[in-house]
Coordinates of C-alpha atoms in Angstrom, one line a residue:
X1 CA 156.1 112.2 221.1
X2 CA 156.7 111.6 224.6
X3 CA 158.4 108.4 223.5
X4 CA 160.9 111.0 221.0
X5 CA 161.5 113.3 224.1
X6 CA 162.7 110.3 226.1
X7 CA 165.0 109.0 223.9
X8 CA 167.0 112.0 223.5
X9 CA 166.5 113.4 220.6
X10 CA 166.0 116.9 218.7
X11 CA 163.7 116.2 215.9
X12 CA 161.6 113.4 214.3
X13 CA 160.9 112.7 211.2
X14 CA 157.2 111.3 210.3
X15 CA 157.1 109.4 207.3
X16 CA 154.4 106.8 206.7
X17 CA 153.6 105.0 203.7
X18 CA 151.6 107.0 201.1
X19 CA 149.9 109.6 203.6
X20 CA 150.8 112.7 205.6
X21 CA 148.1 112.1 207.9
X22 CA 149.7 111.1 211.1
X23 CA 152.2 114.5 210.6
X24 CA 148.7 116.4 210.4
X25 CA 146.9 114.7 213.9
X26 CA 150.2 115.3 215.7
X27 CA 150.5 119.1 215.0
X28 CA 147.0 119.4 215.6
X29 CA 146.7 117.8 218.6
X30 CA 149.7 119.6 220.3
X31 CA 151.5 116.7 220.8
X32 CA 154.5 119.1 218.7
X33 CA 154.8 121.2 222.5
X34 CA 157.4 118.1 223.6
X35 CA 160.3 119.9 222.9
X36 CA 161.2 117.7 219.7
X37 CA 160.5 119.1 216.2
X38 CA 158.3 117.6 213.8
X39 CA 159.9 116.9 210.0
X40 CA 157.2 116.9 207.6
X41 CA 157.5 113.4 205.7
X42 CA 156.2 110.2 203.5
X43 CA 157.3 107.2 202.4
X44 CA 156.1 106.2 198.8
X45 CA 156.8 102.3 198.2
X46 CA 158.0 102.0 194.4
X47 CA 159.0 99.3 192.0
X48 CA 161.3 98.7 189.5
X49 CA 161.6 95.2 188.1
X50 CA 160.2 93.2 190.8
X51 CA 162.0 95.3 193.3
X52 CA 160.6 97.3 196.0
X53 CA 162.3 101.2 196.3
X54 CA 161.1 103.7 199.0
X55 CA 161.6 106.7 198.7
X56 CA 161.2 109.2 201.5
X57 CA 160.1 112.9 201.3
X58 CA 160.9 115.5 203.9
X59 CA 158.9 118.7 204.3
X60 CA 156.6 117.6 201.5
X61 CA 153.2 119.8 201.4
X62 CA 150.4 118.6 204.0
X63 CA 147.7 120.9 202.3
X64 CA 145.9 120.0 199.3
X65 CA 147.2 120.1 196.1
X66 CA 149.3 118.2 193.0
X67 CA 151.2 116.0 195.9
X68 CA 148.2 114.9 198.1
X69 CA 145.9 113.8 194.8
X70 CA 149.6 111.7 194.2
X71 CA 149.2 110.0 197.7
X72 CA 145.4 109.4 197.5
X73 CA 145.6 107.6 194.7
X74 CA 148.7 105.5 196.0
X75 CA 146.6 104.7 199.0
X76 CA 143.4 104.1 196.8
X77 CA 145.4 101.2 195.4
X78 CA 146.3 100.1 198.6
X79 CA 143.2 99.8 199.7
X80 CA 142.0 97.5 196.4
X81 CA 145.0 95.7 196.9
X82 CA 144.3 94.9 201.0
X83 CA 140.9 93.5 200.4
X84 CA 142.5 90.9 197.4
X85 CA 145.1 89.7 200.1
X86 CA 142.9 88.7 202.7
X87 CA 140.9 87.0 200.5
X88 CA 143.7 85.3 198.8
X89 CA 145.0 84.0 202.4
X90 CA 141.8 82.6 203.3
X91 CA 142.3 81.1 200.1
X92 CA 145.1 79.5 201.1
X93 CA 143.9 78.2 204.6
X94 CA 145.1 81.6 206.4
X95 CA 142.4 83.4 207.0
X96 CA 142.5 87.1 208.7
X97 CA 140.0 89.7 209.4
X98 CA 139.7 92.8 206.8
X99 CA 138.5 94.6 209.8
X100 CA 140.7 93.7 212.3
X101 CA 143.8 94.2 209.7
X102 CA 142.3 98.0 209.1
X103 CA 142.4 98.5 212.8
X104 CA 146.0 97.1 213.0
X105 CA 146.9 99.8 210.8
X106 CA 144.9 102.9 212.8
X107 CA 145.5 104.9 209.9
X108 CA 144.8 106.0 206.6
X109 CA 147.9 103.4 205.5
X110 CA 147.1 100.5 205.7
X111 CA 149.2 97.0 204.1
X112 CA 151.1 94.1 204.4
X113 CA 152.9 95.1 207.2
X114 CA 149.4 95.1 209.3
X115 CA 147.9 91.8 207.5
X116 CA 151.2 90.6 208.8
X117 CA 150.4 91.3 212.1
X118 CA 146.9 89.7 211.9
X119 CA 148.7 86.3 211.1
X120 CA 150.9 87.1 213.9
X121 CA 147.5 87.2 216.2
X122 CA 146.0 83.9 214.5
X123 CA 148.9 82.4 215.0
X124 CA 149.9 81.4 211.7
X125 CA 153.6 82.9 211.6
X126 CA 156.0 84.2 215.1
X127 CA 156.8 87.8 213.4
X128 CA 156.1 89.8 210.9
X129 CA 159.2 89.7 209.3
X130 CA 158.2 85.7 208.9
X131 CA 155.2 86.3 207.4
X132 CA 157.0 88.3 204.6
X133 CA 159.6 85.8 204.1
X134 CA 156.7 82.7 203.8
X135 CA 153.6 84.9 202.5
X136 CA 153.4 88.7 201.5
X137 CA 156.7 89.3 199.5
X138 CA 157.1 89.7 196.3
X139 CA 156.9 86.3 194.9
X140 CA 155.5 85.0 197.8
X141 CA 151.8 82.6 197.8
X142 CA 149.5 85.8 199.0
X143 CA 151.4 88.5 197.3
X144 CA 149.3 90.5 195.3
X145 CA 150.3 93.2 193.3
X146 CA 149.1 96.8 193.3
X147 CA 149.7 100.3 191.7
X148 CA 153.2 101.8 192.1
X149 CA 154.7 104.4 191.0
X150 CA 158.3 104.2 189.2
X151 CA 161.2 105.3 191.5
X152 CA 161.8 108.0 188.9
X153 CA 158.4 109.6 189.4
X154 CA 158.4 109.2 192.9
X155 CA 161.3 111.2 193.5
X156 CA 159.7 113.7 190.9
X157 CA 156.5 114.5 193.0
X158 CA 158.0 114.8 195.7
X159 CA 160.9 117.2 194.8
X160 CA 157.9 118.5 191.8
X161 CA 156.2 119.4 195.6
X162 CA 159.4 121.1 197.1
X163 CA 160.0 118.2 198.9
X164 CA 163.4 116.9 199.7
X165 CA 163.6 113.3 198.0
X166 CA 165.8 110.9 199.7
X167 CA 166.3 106.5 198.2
X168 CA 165.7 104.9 202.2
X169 CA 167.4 102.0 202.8
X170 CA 169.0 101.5 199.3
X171 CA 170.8 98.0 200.6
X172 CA 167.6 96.3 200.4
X173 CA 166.8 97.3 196.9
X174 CA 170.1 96.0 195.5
X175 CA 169.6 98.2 192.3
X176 CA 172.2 100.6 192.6
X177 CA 172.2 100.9 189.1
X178 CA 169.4 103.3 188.8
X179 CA 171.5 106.3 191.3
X180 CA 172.5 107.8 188.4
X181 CA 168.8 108.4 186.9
X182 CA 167.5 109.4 190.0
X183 CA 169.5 111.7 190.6
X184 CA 168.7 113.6 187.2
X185 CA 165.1 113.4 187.9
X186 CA 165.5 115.5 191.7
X187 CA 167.6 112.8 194.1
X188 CA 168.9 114.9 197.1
X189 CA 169.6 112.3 199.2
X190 CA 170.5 108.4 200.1
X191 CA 169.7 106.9 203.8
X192 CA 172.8 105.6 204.4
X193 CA 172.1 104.6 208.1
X194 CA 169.4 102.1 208.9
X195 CA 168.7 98.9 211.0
X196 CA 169.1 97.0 207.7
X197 CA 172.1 98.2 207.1
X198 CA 175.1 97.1 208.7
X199 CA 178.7 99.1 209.1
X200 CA 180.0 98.1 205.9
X201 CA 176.9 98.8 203.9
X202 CA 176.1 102.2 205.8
X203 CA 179.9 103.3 204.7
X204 CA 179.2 102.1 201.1
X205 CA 176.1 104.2 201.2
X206 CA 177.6 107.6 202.7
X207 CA 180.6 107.1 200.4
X208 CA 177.9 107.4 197.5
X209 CA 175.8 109.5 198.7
X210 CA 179.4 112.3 199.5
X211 CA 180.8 111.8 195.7
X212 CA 177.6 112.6 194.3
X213 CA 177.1 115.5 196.3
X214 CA 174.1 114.1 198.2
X215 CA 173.0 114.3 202.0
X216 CA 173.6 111.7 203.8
X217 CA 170.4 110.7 206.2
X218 CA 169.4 107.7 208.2
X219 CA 166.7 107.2 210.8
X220 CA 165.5 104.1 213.1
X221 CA 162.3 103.3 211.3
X222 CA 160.8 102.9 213.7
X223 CA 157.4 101.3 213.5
X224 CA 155.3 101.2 216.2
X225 CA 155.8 98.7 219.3
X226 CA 155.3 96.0 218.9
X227 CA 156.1 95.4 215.1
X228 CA 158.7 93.8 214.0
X229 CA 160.0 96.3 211.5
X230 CA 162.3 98.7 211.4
X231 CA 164.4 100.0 214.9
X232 CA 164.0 101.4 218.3
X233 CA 163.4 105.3 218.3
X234 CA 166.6 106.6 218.4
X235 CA 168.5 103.6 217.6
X236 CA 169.7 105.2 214.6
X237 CA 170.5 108.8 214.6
X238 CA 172.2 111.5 212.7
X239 CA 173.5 114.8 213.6
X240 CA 170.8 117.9 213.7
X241 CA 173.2 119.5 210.6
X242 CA 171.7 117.0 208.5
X243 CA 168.4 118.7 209.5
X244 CA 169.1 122.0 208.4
X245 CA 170.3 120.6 205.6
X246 CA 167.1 119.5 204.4
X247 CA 165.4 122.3 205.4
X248 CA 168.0 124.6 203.4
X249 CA 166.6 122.1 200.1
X250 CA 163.2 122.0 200.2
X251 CA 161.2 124.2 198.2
X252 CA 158.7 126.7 199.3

C-alpha cells in the first residue's frame, strides 16, 4: 500500500484470480491506514470456445457465503490443474518445482502465471509473457485444461453476490459477440483502459461500454514486481467518479 500511496492515487482496487484473500490480510493487517481506499475485488478467469474472458468483480462479499463456495471451488480446480502442469513440463524436458511455483504465487491463487515464473528462474524462457507464448497458452505443449466457469455465470455470481461485474480487458478476448448476453445476465461494466489496450482499442471499448449504458473502468493490472504482466501501479488510471459509481451499483 505504500507503493499505492506513492503513486498518487485515491483508491485501489484488489482483484486476484479466484480469491478475496489478499483484500482480507490487507484490511486486517492495517495496511488500509495509507490514506488510499481499498475496493473489494476478484478476477474469475472464464472460457468460452477456447477463449479466455476475465471478469472482474468489485465490492463482491469477503465473508462466507454462496460467492466464496464459487471461488473455492474455482481455486480447487486450480490447484488439480497446477500439479498436472508441472508434471507435464518435466515431461517435456522443462522441469519446475511444485513447491517453489506455490511459493511464487504467496497466495491462495496460484497458476500459470507463477509456473511461468519458475521457467523464468530455470532459465528455460526470458519472461513470462514468453513462456505463455511457447508453453502455457491455450494450445500451447504444457497447457492443461481446468474447470471454468462460462462468462455468463461468472458475471451472474458475482452480480447474484451484489457485486459489480465488469468484462476486463475485452481486446484480448476478441469475442465481442457475446456483449449483448452478458449484459442480460448482470454486465455493469467493460474495462476499457488497460496496458493491452492501445488508444484506438481503449476508445472502441468506452464507445461500447457509453451506448450500452455501462461504466467505463480501467486499471494498471498491476501484478507484482517483478512479473511481467500487466502495468505499473498507476500507469493506468481513471477518475474517482468511476468509484462512486461502482459503489452506487453494488448490492448490499
Amino acid at each position: 500500500m505504500t507503493l499505492a500511496a506513492s503513486s498518487g492515487v485515491f483508491a485501489i482496487a484488489i482483484t486476484d484470480h479466484d480469491t478475496t484473500s489478499g483484500v482480507n490480510l490487507l484490511i486486517e493487517s492495517g495496511h488500509h491506514s495509507y490514506g488510499v481506499e481499498i475496493i473489494p475485488g476478484v478476477e474469475i478467469n472464464s472460457q468460452w470456445r477456447g477463449r479466455e474472458l476475465h471478469i472482474l468483480g468489485y465490492y463482491v462479499p469477503l465473508t462466507l457465503g454462496a460467492f466464496q463456495d464459487t471461488l473455492t471451488g474455482l481455486r480447487e480446480s486450480r490447484n488439480i490443474r497446477l500439479g498436472r502442469m508441472v508434471h507435464k513440463m518435466a515431461s517435456l524436458g522443462y522441469p519446475v518445482d511444485l513447491d517453489r511455483v506455490q511459493e511464487l504465487a504467496s497466495g491462495e491463487s496460484a497458476g500459470r502465471p507463477h509456473i511461468a515464473m519458475a521457467m523464468v528462474e530455470k532459465g528455460y524462457v526470458t519472461s513470462v509473457k514468453e513462456a505463455f507464448q511457447k508453453f502455457l497458452g491455450i494450445g500451447r505443449p504444457g497447457f492443461v485444461d481446468r474447470e471454468h466457469l462460462s462468462p455468463h455465470d461468472a458475471v451472474w455470481a458475482i452480480r447474484r453476490s451484489g457485486g459489480v461485474p465488469v468484462w476486463a480487458h475485452p481486446g484480448t478476448a476478441k469475442a465481442d459477440s457475446l456483449l449483448p448476453t452478458l449484459i442480460e445476465r448482470g454486465l455493469l461494466g467493460i474495462e476499457a483502459y488497460h496496458p493491452d489496450h492501445d488508444s484506438r482499442t481503449a476508445k472502441k471499448y468506452a464507445d461500447l461500454a457509453t451506448r450500452n449504458g455501462l461504466v467505463v473502468t480501467g486499471g494498471s493490472d498491476f501484478h507484482g514486481i517483478p512479473s511481467g504482466e500487466g502495468g505499473d501501479l498507476g500507469s493506468v488510471t481513471v477518475s474517482y467518479e468511476t468509484v462512486l459509481r461502482l459503489r452506487e451499483l453494488a448490492s448490499p
